[in-house]
């Protein structure tokens, strides 16, 4: 299925869970926060949060800023 | 030629703020703290961490500034690019610094609230945020209506909100009344380095306030920061004035001293400005 990850269309296995998506992007264990369709997904729910076709995923982190 | 009889006051209007300590006979810098969201800070200089050459320069500037509160922005992770790049939170660990995530770049309340929720998750439930909702790209002035709306929603959701706003005493008071933990009027447009454009408004905001007032944005050099502190502000938040200096680490040190000097001058209570001279040596006992 196709989802959007940080604005880029991405092909992922059907019904992939968030933790698996992050592992496939080599982001496991990094300090980040995630929202799907503009709703926050808590870190504690990464193992269970199943993605659906067309989901818009944003993976964010802290950067320098004033 | 017409000669004005008025004294042109620069920074000479004495602040009149009941909540502030009056002059101390022997200042003890260690005891002079300001408190935001229940935590006391010795350093009254808050630093933005954008626009530095690299993370090492960021770290050295923060160290030289003595800042205990540093702002960060929240942005998309770079997927598949430089995976081992050090992160700002490794350079400025949350165990050592109070990390203040900002909503820079947000032009509406909804985006600002989303950004704060992501930041809280990112920082393990840390609920102190710097709210800014911008009005337009040319001035980066705040959209105060959207700012108020976002602040109300964030406070209802349990956030401690430090809020960037205009140098408008009425809006500053409103933001305090709805529960913001600190109000941060601009000195001048973000990144402009123009210094404090309206000292009297900043003074009025300070006099009216029961929460910390920090000048946020617009200072250009050390004297601007000292003026903010002499007006009675609790602190100054800056980024470009340091990051865009020829030597950012040296400017960070200069700002630290300016903030301390301005604070001590405020506590000391400046002399009244007068138009004409007043001799410093005794007029009695003259033998000539």
mmCIF file of C-alpha atoms in Angstrom:
data_model
loop_
_atom_site.group_PDB
_atom_site.id
_atom_site.type_symbol
_atom_site.label_atom_id
_atom_site.label_comp_id
_atom_site.label_asym_id
_atom_site.label_seq_id
_atom_site.Cartn_x
_atom_site.Cartn_y
_atom_site.Cartn_z
ATOM 1 C CA UNK A 1 0.000 0.000 0.000
ATOM 2 C CA UNK A 2 1.025 3.612 -0.430
ATOM 3 C CA UNK A 3 1.415 6.032 2.455
ATOM 4 C CA UNK A 4 3.059 9.411 2.732
ATOM 5 C CA UNK A 5 6.087 9.725 5.017
ATOM 6 C CA UNK A 6 7.291 13.274 5.656
ATOM 7 C CA UNK A 7 5.619 14.361 2.452
ATOM 8 C CA UNK A 8 7.064 11.586 0.256
ATOM 9 C CA UNK A 9 4.931 8.843 -1.212
ATOM 10 C CA UNK A 10 6.229 5.518 0.112
ATOM 11 C CA UNK A 11 5.301 1.885 -0.652
ATOM 12 C CA UNK A 12 4.997 -0.236 2.503
ATOM 13 C CA UNK A 13 3.576 -3.701 3.291
ATOM 14 C CA UNK A 14 -0.194 -3.726 3.903
ATOM 15 C CA UNK A 15 -1.122 -3.159 7.559
ATOM 16 C CA UNK A 16 2.425 -2.358 8.701
ATOM 17 C CA UNK A 17 2.695 -1.184 12.323
ATOM 18 C CA UNK A 18 4.471 2.036 13.225
ATOM 19 C CA UNK A 19 7.412 0.327 14.940
ATOM 20 C CA UNK A 20 8.061 -1.722 11.777
ATOM 21 C CA UNK A 21 7.910 1.381 9.604
ATOM 22 C CA UNK A 22 10.430 3.144 11.855
ATOM 23 C CA UNK A 23 12.700 0.068 11.798
ATOM 24 C CA UNK A 24 12.578 -0.001 7.980
ATOM 25 C CA UNK A 25 13.665 3.668 7.972
ATOM 26 C CA UNK A 26 16.508 2.900 10.422
ATOM 27 C CA UNK A 27 14.987 5.233 13.000
ATOM 28 C CA UNK A 28 14.441 2.764 15.845
ATOM 29 C CA UNK A 29 15.574 4.127 19.206
ATOM 30 C CA UNK A 30 15.984 7.698 18.007
ATOM 31 C CA UNK A 31 14.418 10.582 19.865
ATOM 32 C CA UNK A 32 11.489 11.452 17.636
ATOM 33 C CA UNK A 33 7.748 12.014 17.666
ATOM 34 C CA UNK A 34 5.187 10.841 15.163
ATOM 35 C CA UNK A 35 1.792 11.931 13.981
ATOM 36 C CA UNK A 36 -0.546 10.234 11.536
ATOM 37 C CA UNK A 37 -3.101 12.363 9.705
ATOM 38 C CA UNK A 38 -2.267 15.263 12.031
ATOM 39 C CA UNK A 39 -2.941 13.239 15.204
ATOM 40 C CA UNK A 40 -0.130 12.402 17.608
ATOM 41 C CA UNK A 41 0.758 8.718 18.010
ATOM 42 C CA UNK A 42 2.349 8.149 21.421
ATOM 43 C CA UNK A 43 5.624 6.215 21.496
ATOM 44 C CA UNK A 44 3.989 3.632 23.753
ATOM 45 C CA UNK A 45 1.611 2.760 20.891
ATOM 46 C CA UNK A 46 4.183 2.269 18.103
ATOM 47 C CA UNK A 47 3.980 -1.543 18.384
ATOM 48 C CA UNK A 48 0.225 -1.617 17.955
ATOM 49 C CA UNK A 49 -0.531 1.357 15.688
ATOM 50 C CA UNK A 50 -1.411 -0.171 12.320
ATOM 51 C CA UNK A 51 -1.131 2.080 9.275
ATOM 52 C CA UNK A 52 -3.743 2.242 6.521
ATOM 53 C CA UNK A 53 -3.425 3.046 2.844
ATOM 54 C CA UNK A 54 -3.203 6.777 2.243
ATOM 55 C CA UNK A 55 -2.086 7.632 5.787
ATOM 56 C CA UNK A 56 0.032 10.754 6.087
ATOM 57 C CA UNK A 57 2.866 10.095 8.526
ATOM 58 C CA UNK A 58 5.055 12.857 9.933
ATOM 59 C CA UNK A 59 8.208 11.888 11.801
ATOM 60 C CA UNK A 60 9.760 14.851 13.565
ATOM 61 C CA UNK A 61 12.760 15.635 15.724
ATOM 62 C CA UNK A 62 14.359 18.646 17.420
ATOM 63 C CA UNK A 63 16.673 20.940 15.450
ATOM 64 C CA UNK A 64 18.454 24.194 16.253
ATOM 65 C CA UNK A 65 16.040 27.119 16.245
ATOM 66 C CA UNK A 66 15.342 30.423 17.914
ATOM 67 C CA UNK B 1 16.325 79.052 17.593
ATOM 68 C CA UNK B 2 13.789 77.354 19.809
ATOM 69 C CA UNK B 3 15.266 75.478 22.720
ATOM 70 C CA UNK B 4 13.200 72.779 24.270
ATOM 71 C CA UNK B 5 13.033 72.865 28.027
ATOM 72 C CA UNK B 6 12.294 69.173 28.275
ATOM 73 C CA UNK B 7 14.768 66.570 29.215
ATOM 74 C CA UNK B 8 14.909 63.868 26.626
ATOM 75 C CA UNK B 9 14.745 60.685 28.619
ATOM 76 C CA UNK B 10 16.570 57.760 27.191
ATOM 77 C CA UNK B 11 16.249 54.974 29.717
ATOM 78 C CA UNK B 12 15.808 57.216 32.664
ATOM 79 C CA UNK B 13 12.210 56.608 33.674
ATOM 80 C CA UNK B 14 12.459 54.625 36.891
ATOM 81 C CA UNK B 15 10.550 51.371 36.777
ATOM 82 C CA UNK B 16 7.802 51.043 39.321
ATOM 83 C CA UNK B 17 7.059 47.395 39.748
ATOM 84 C CA UNK B 18 5.777 46.203 43.101
ATOM 85 C CA UNK B 19 6.682 42.569 42.589
ATOM 86 C CA UNK B 20 10.345 43.245 41.980
ATOM 87 C CA UNK B 21 12.913 43.345 44.751
ATOM 88 C CA UNK B 22 14.001 46.814 45.690
ATOM 89 C CA UNK B 23 17.671 47.778 45.747
ATOM 90 C CA UNK B 24 19.856 45.444 47.758
ATOM 91 C CA UNK B 25 22.744 46.868 49.757
ATOM 92 C CA UNK B 26 24.994 43.911 49.001
ATOM 93 C CA UNK B 27 23.826 42.164 45.897
ATOM 94 C CA UNK B 28 24.160 38.424 46.031
ATOM 95 C CA UNK B 29 24.064 37.315 42.407
ATOM 96 C CA UNK B 30 23.537 33.690 43.410
ATOM 97 C CA UNK B 31 20.242 34.582 45.105
ATOM 98 C CA UNK B 32 18.925 36.711 42.247
ATOM 99 C CA UNK B 33 16.886 34.249 40.245
ATOM 100 C CA UNK B 34 13.725 34.389 38.201
ATOM 101 C CA UNK B 35 11.147 31.647 38.301
ATOM 102 C CA UNK B 36 9.162 30.263 35.416
ATOM 103 C CA UNK B 37 6.776 27.330 35.674
ATOM 104 C CA UNK B 38 7.973 26.633 39.224
ATOM 105 C CA UNK B 39 11.669 26.442 38.448
ATOM 106 C CA UNK B 40 14.239 29.089 39.412
ATOM 107 C CA UNK B 41 16.986 30.143 37.002
ATOM 108 C CA UNK B 42 20.173 32.088 37.715
ATOM 109 C CA UNK B 43 20.775 32.987 34.092
ATOM 110 C CA UNK B 44 18.446 35.581 32.625
ATOM 111 C CA UNK B 45 19.766 35.039 29.122
ATOM 112 C CA UNK B 46 17.761 32.523 27.074
ATOM 113 C CA UNK B 47 19.318 31.340 23.854
ATOM 114 C CA UNK B 48 17.952 30.298 20.503
ATOM 115 C CA UNK B 49 20.027 27.604 18.830
ATOM 116 C CA UNK B 50 19.395 28.379 15.151
ATOM 117 C CA UNK B 51 21.719 29.811 12.473
ATOM 118 C CA UNK B 52 25.032 28.653 13.962
ATOM 119 C CA UNK B 53 27.796 27.356 11.692
ATOM 120 C CA UNK B 54 27.558 23.892 13.216
ATOM 121 C CA UNK B 55 26.560 22.118 16.408
ATOM 122 C CA UNK B 56 29.987 22.636 17.946
ATOM 123 C CA UNK B 57 29.674 26.405 17.587
ATOM 124 C CA UNK B 58 26.156 26.147 19.045
ATOM 125 C CA UNK B 59 27.540 24.313 22.066
ATOM 126 C CA UNK B 60 30.403 26.765 22.602
ATOM 127 C CA UNK B 61 28.092 29.790 22.303
ATOM 128 C CA UNK B 62 25.599 28.313 24.769
ATOM 129 C CA UNK B 63 28.398 27.585 27.228
ATOM 130 C CA UNK B 64 29.837 31.106 26.911
ATOM 131 C CA UNK B 65 26.389 32.635 27.396
ATOM 132 C CA UNK B 66 25.739 30.784 30.649
ATOM 133 C CA UNK B 67 22.172 30.143 29.422
ATOM 134 C CA UNK B 68 20.127 27.534 31.265
ATOM 135 C CA UNK B 69 17.127 27.682 28.932
ATOM 136 C CA UNK B 70 17.642 27.018 25.215
ATOM 137 C CA UNK B 71 15.052 26.941 22.459
ATOM 138 C CA UNK B 72 14.789 24.309 19.754
ATOM 139 C CA UNK B 73 12.570 23.983 16.694
ATOM 140 C CA UNK B 74 10.598 20.906 15.680
ATOM 141 C CA UNK B 75 11.056 19.730 12.107
ATOM 142 C CA UNK B 76 10.819 16.653 9.891
ATOM 143 C CA UNK B 77 13.456 13.975 10.412
ATOM 144 C CA UNK B 78 15.795 13.611 7.433
ATOM 145 C CA UNK B 79 14.999 10.105 6.277
ATOM 146 C CA UNK B 80 17.871 8.204 4.727
ATOM 147 C CA UNK B 81 20.289 11.106 4.952
ATOM 148 C CA UNK B 82 23.301 11.229 7.266
ATOM 149 C CA UNK B 83 21.850 8.742 9.747
ATOM 150 C CA UNK B 84 24.609 9.232 12.326
ATOM 151 C CA UNK B 85 24.461 13.011 12.377
ATOM 152 C CA UNK B 86 24.567 14.254 16.000
ATOM 153 C CA UNK B 87 21.331 15.802 17.181
ATOM 154 C CA UNK B 88 20.868 19.113 18.967
ATOM 155 C CA UNK B 89 19.635 17.239 22.063
ATOM 156 C CA UNK B 90 22.896 15.289 22.246
ATOM 157 C CA UNK B 91 24.843 18.547 22.208
ATOM 158 C CA UNK B 92 22.454 20.238 24.649
ATOM 159 C CA UNK B 93 21.194 17.399 26.831
ATOM 160 C CA UNK B 94 17.782 17.932 28.491
ATOM 161 C CA UNK B 95 19.295 16.744 31.790
ATOM 162 C CA UNK B 96 21.517 19.812 31.796
ATOM 163 C CA UNK B 97 19.442 22.466 30.012
ATOM 164 C CA UNK B 98 15.781 23.366 30.084
ATOM 165 C CA UNK B 99 14.758 22.694 26.501
ATOM 166 C CA UNK B 100 12.171 25.147 25.243
ATOM 167 C CA UNK B 101 10.602 23.881 22.024
ATOM 168 C CA UNK B 102 9.202 26.674 19.875
ATOM 169 C CA UNK B 103 6.464 26.904 17.277
ATOM 170 C CA UNK B 104 8.563 28.971 14.865
ATOM 171 C CA UNK B 105 7.170 28.939 11.357
ATOM 172 C CA UNK B 106 3.559 28.422 12.472
ATOM 173 C CA UNK B 107 1.060 30.855 10.947
ATOM 174 C CA UNK B 108 -2.115 29.485 12.523
ATOM 175 C CA UNK B 109 -3.241 28.263 15.933
ATOM 176 C CA UNK B 110 -3.894 24.675 14.852
ATOM 177 C CA UNK B 111 -0.364 24.131 13.519
ATOM 178 C CA UNK B 112 1.140 25.697 16.632
ATOM 179 C CA UNK B 113 -0.876 23.393 18.904
ATOM 180 C CA UNK B 114 0.120 20.325 16.824
ATOM 181 C CA UNK B 115 3.762 21.380 17.051
ATOM 182 C CA UNK B 116 3.581 21.682 20.841
ATOM 183 C CA UNK B 117 1.983 18.246 21.215
ATOM 184 C CA UNK B 118 4.723 16.692 19.088
ATOM 185 C CA UNK B 119 7.365 18.504 21.135
ATOM 186 C CA UNK B 120 5.879 17.271 24.411
ATOM 187 C CA UNK B 121 6.009 13.693 23.123
ATOM 188 C CA UNK B 122 9.544 14.215 21.843
ATOM 189 C CA UNK B 123 10.689 15.488 25.255
ATOM 190 C CA UNK B 124 8.993 12.772 27.332
ATOM 191 C CA UNK B 125 6.094 14.853 28.576
ATOM 192 C CA UNK B 126 8.031 18.088 29.185
ATOM 193 C CA UNK B 127 5.272 20.683 29.030
ATOM 194 C CA UNK B 128 7.088 24.036 28.821
ATOM 195 C CA UNK B 129 6.786 25.522 25.331
ATOM 196 C CA UNK B 130 7.484 28.779 23.554
ATOM 197 C CA UNK B 131 4.402 29.713 21.570
ATOM 198 C CA UNK B 132 4.720 31.953 18.553
ATOM 199 C CA UNK B 133 2.061 32.285 15.894
ATOM 200 C CA UNK B 134 3.277 34.513 13.123
ATOM 201 C CA UNK B 135 1.303 36.992 11.061
ATOM 202 C CA UNK B 136 3.360 37.461 7.923
ATOM 203 C CA UNK B 137 6.735 36.525 6.490
ATOM 204 C CA UNK B 138 8.001 40.034 5.931
ATOM 205 C CA UNK B 139 7.736 41.249 9.518
ATOM 206 C CA UNK B 140 7.387 37.963 11.437
ATOM 207 C CA UNK B 141 5.153 39.984 13.737
ATOM 208 C CA UNK B 142 2.859 37.815 15.822
ATOM 209 C CA UNK B 143 -0.759 37.221 14.848
ATOM 210 C CA UNK B 144 -2.007 38.108 18.309
ATOM 211 C CA UNK B 145 -5.553 36.832 17.750
ATOM 212 C CA UNK B 146 -4.299 33.395 16.681
ATOM 213 C CA UNK B 147 -1.684 33.517 19.462
ATOM 214 C CA UNK B 148 -4.381 34.031 22.092
ATOM 215 C CA UNK B 149 -6.478 31.217 20.618
ATOM 216 C CA UNK B 150 -3.524 28.786 20.575
ATOM 217 C CA UNK B 151 -2.458 29.787 24.101
ATOM 218 C CA UNK B 152 -5.936 29.052 25.475
ATOM 219 C CA UNK B 153 -6.005 25.631 23.854
ATOM 220 C CA UNK B 154 -2.494 24.739 25.044
ATOM 221 C CA UNK B 155 -3.159 25.862 28.619
ATOM 222 C CA UNK B 156 -6.371 23.797 28.675
ATOM 223 C CA UNK B 157 -4.269 20.838 27.512
ATOM 224 C CA UNK B 158 -1.839 21.250 30.433
ATOM 225 C CA UNK B 159 1.042 23.100 28.769
ATOM 226 C CA UNK B 160 3.133 25.800 30.447
ATOM 227 C CA UNK B 161 3.144 28.496 27.799
ATOM 228 C CA UNK B 162 5.820 31.143 27.371
ATOM 229 C CA UNK B 163 4.357 33.377 24.698
ATOM 230 C CA UNK B 164 5.899 35.605 22.047
ATOM 231 C CA UNK B 165 3.832 38.701 21.445
ATOM 232 C CA UNK B 166 3.894 42.283 20.291
ATOM 233 C CA UNK B 167 5.103 45.140 22.493
ATOM 234 C CA UNK B 168 1.457 45.829 23.282
ATOM 235 C CA UNK B 169 0.647 46.207 27.012
ATOM 236 C CA UNK B 170 -3.026 45.268 26.535
ATOM 237 C CA UNK B 171 -2.299 41.986 24.762
ATOM 238 C CA UNK B 172 0.541 41.195 27.169
ATOM 239 C CA UNK B 173 -1.879 41.534 30.088
ATOM 240 C CA UNK B 174 -4.519 39.391 28.340
ATOM 241 C CA UNK B 175 -1.982 36.626 27.764
ATOM 242 C CA UNK B 176 -1.010 36.750 31.437
ATOM 243 C CA UNK B 177 -4.658 36.650 32.514
ATOM 244 C CA UNK B 178 -5.461 33.530 30.507
ATOM 245 C CA UNK B 179 -2.590 31.721 32.252
ATOM 246 C CA UNK B 180 0.624 32.056 30.250
ATOM 247 C CA UNK B 181 3.615 31.450 32.553
ATOM 248 C CA UNK B 182 5.748 34.131 30.892
ATOM 249 C CA UNK B 183 5.049 36.878 28.386
ATOM 250 C CA UNK B 184 7.718 37.689 25.828
ATOM 251 C CA UNK B 185 7.238 40.930 23.914
ATOM 252 C CA UNK B 186 9.450 41.584 20.913
ATOM 253 C CA UNK B 187 12.008 44.383 21.025
ATOM 254 C CA UNK B 188 11.966 44.646 17.222
ATOM 255 C CA UNK B 189 11.270 42.184 14.350
ATOM 256 C CA UNK B 190 12.836 38.731 14.727
ATOM 257 C CA UNK B 191 16.388 38.679 13.375
ATOM 258 C CA UNK B 192 16.433 42.447 12.706
ATOM 259 C CA UNK B 193 18.944 43.487 15.374
ATOM 260 C CA UNK B 194 17.217 46.875 15.639
ATOM 261 C CA UNK B 195 17.194 46.975 19.441
ATOM 262 C CA UNK B 196 14.281 48.037 21.615
ATOM 263 C CA UNK B 197 12.012 50.144 19.409
ATOM 264 C CA UNK B 198 9.505 51.084 22.082
ATOM 265 C CA UNK B 199 11.042 51.288 25.511
ATOM 266 C CA UNK B 200 8.008 52.861 27.100
ATOM 267 C CA UNK B 201 5.740 50.010 26.005
ATOM 268 C CA UNK B 202 8.182 47.440 27.359
ATOM 269 C CA UNK B 203 8.302 49.416 30.609
ATOM 270 C CA UNK B 204 4.502 49.501 30.829
ATOM 271 C CA UNK B 205 4.307 45.760 30.178
ATOM 272 C CA UNK B 206 6.863 45.141 32.946
ATOM 273 C CA UNK B 207 5.062 47.403 35.414
ATOM 274 C CA UNK B 208 1.707 45.703 34.811
ATOM 275 C CA UNK B 209 2.965 42.132 34.998
ATOM 276 C CA UNK B 210 2.776 39.465 37.683
ATOM 277 C CA UNK B 211 4.509 36.847 35.510
ATOM 278 C CA UNK B 212 8.057 37.066 34.124
ATOM 279 C CA UNK B 213 8.458 39.424 31.165
ATOM 280 C CA UNK B 214 11.244 38.528 28.761
ATOM 281 C CA UNK B 215 12.205 40.518 25.713
ATOM 282 C CA UNK B 216 12.162 38.067 22.822
ATOM 283 C CA UNK B 217 13.620 39.007 19.461
ATOM 284 C CA UNK B 218 15.132 42.117 17.994
ATOM 285 C CA UNK B 219 18.179 42.834 20.148
ATOM 286 C CA UNK B 220 21.305 43.454 18.084
ATOM 287 C CA UNK B 221 24.141 43.969 20.506
ATOM 288 C CA UNK B 222 25.064 43.933 24.183
ATOM 289 C CA UNK B 223 23.765 47.424 24.997
ATOM 290 C CA UNK B 224 20.291 46.453 23.717
ATOM 291 C CA UNK B 225 20.198 43.546 26.157
ATOM 292 C CA UNK B 226 21.369 45.800 28.995
ATOM 293 C CA UNK B 227 18.578 48.290 28.212
ATOM 294 C CA UNK B 228 15.969 45.523 28.392
ATOM 295 C CA UNK B 229 17.237 44.522 31.823
ATOM 296 C CA UNK B 230 17.442 48.151 33.015
ATOM 297 C CA UNK B 231 13.772 48.510 32.107
ATOM 298 C CA UNK B 232 13.064 45.729 34.604
ATOM 299 C CA UNK B 233 12.594 42.768 32.284
ATOM 300 C CA UNK B 234 13.195 39.385 33.898
ATOM 301 C CA UNK B 235 15.305 38.181 31.003
ATOM 302 C CA UNK B 236 16.052 38.314 27.291
ATOM 303 C CA UNK B 237 15.705 35.601 24.669
ATOM 304 C CA UNK B 238 17.932 36.018 21.638
ATOM 305 C CA UNK B 239 19.403 34.067 18.755
ATOM 306 C CA UNK B 240 20.542 36.050 15.711
ATOM 307 C CA UNK B 241 22.371 38.715 17.743
ATOM 308 C CA UNK B 242 24.769 35.983 18.806
ATOM 309 C CA UNK B 243 24.672 33.569 15.854
ATOM 310 C CA UNK B 244 25.175 36.312 13.247
ATOM 311 C CA UNK B 245 27.975 38.104 15.122
ATOM 312 C CA UNK B 246 31.407 37.834 13.521
ATOM 313 C CA UNK B 247 32.516 35.894 16.590
ATOM 314 C CA UNK B 248 29.390 34.261 18.060
ATOM 315 C CA UNK B 249 31.135 32.765 21.093
ATOM 316 C CA UNK B 250 32.625 36.126 22.085
ATOM 317 C CA UNK B 251 29.248 37.824 21.558
ATOM 318 C CA UNK B 252 27.622 35.178 23.762
ATOM 319 C CA UNK B 253 30.042 36.152 26.527
ATOM 320 C CA UNK B 254 29.329 39.870 25.926
ATOM 321 C CA UNK B 255 25.585 39.233 26.164
ATOM 322 C CA UNK B 256 25.999 37.359 29.422
ATOM 323 C CA UNK B 257 27.797 40.355 30.922
ATOM 324 C CA UNK B 258 25.298 42.851 29.480
ATOM 325 C CA UNK B 259 22.379 40.955 30.984
ATOM 326 C CA UNK B 260 24.106 40.813 34.368
ATOM 327 C CA UNK B 261 25.127 44.486 34.222
ATOM 328 C CA UNK B 262 21.643 45.601 33.184
ATOM 329 C CA UNK B 263 20.062 43.543 35.934
ATOM 330 C CA UNK B 264 22.373 44.960 38.608
ATOM 331 C CA UNK B 265 21.773 48.507 37.336
ATOM 332 C CA UNK B 266 18.020 47.887 37.590
ATOM 333 C CA UNK B 267 18.365 46.570 41.137
ATOM 334 C CA UNK B 268 20.703 49.425 42.074
ATOM 335 C CA UNK B 269 18.171 52.029 40.889
ATOM 336 C CA UNK B 270 19.623 54.551 38.507
ATOM 337 C CA UNK B 271 20.047 58.258 39.297
ATOM 338 C CA UNK B 272 17.504 60.658 37.844
ATOM 339 C CA UNK B 273 18.618 62.183 34.552
ATOM 340 C CA UNK B 274 18.954 65.961 34.588
ATOM 341 C CA UNK B 275 19.421 68.405 31.796
ATOM 342 C CA UNK B 276 22.226 70.443 33.371
ATOM 343 C CA UNK B 277 25.363 69.725 35.371
ATOM 344 C CA UNK B 278 25.708 68.949 39.061
ATOM 345 C CA UNK B 279 29.245 69.255 40.471
ATOM 346 C CA UNK B 280 30.725 66.091 41.896
ATOM 347 C CA UNK B 281 33.315 67.812 44.137
ATOM 348 C CA UNK B 282 32.310 69.745 47.295
ATOM 349 C CA UNK B 283 31.426 73.386 46.845
ATOM 350 C CA UNK B 284 32.450 74.162 50.448
ATOM 351 C CA UNK B 285 36.035 74.652 51.638
ATOM 352 C CA UNK B 286 37.251 76.156 48.434
ATOM 353 C CA UNK B 287 40.412 78.291 49.013
ATOM 354 C CA UNK B 288 40.448 80.003 45.622
#
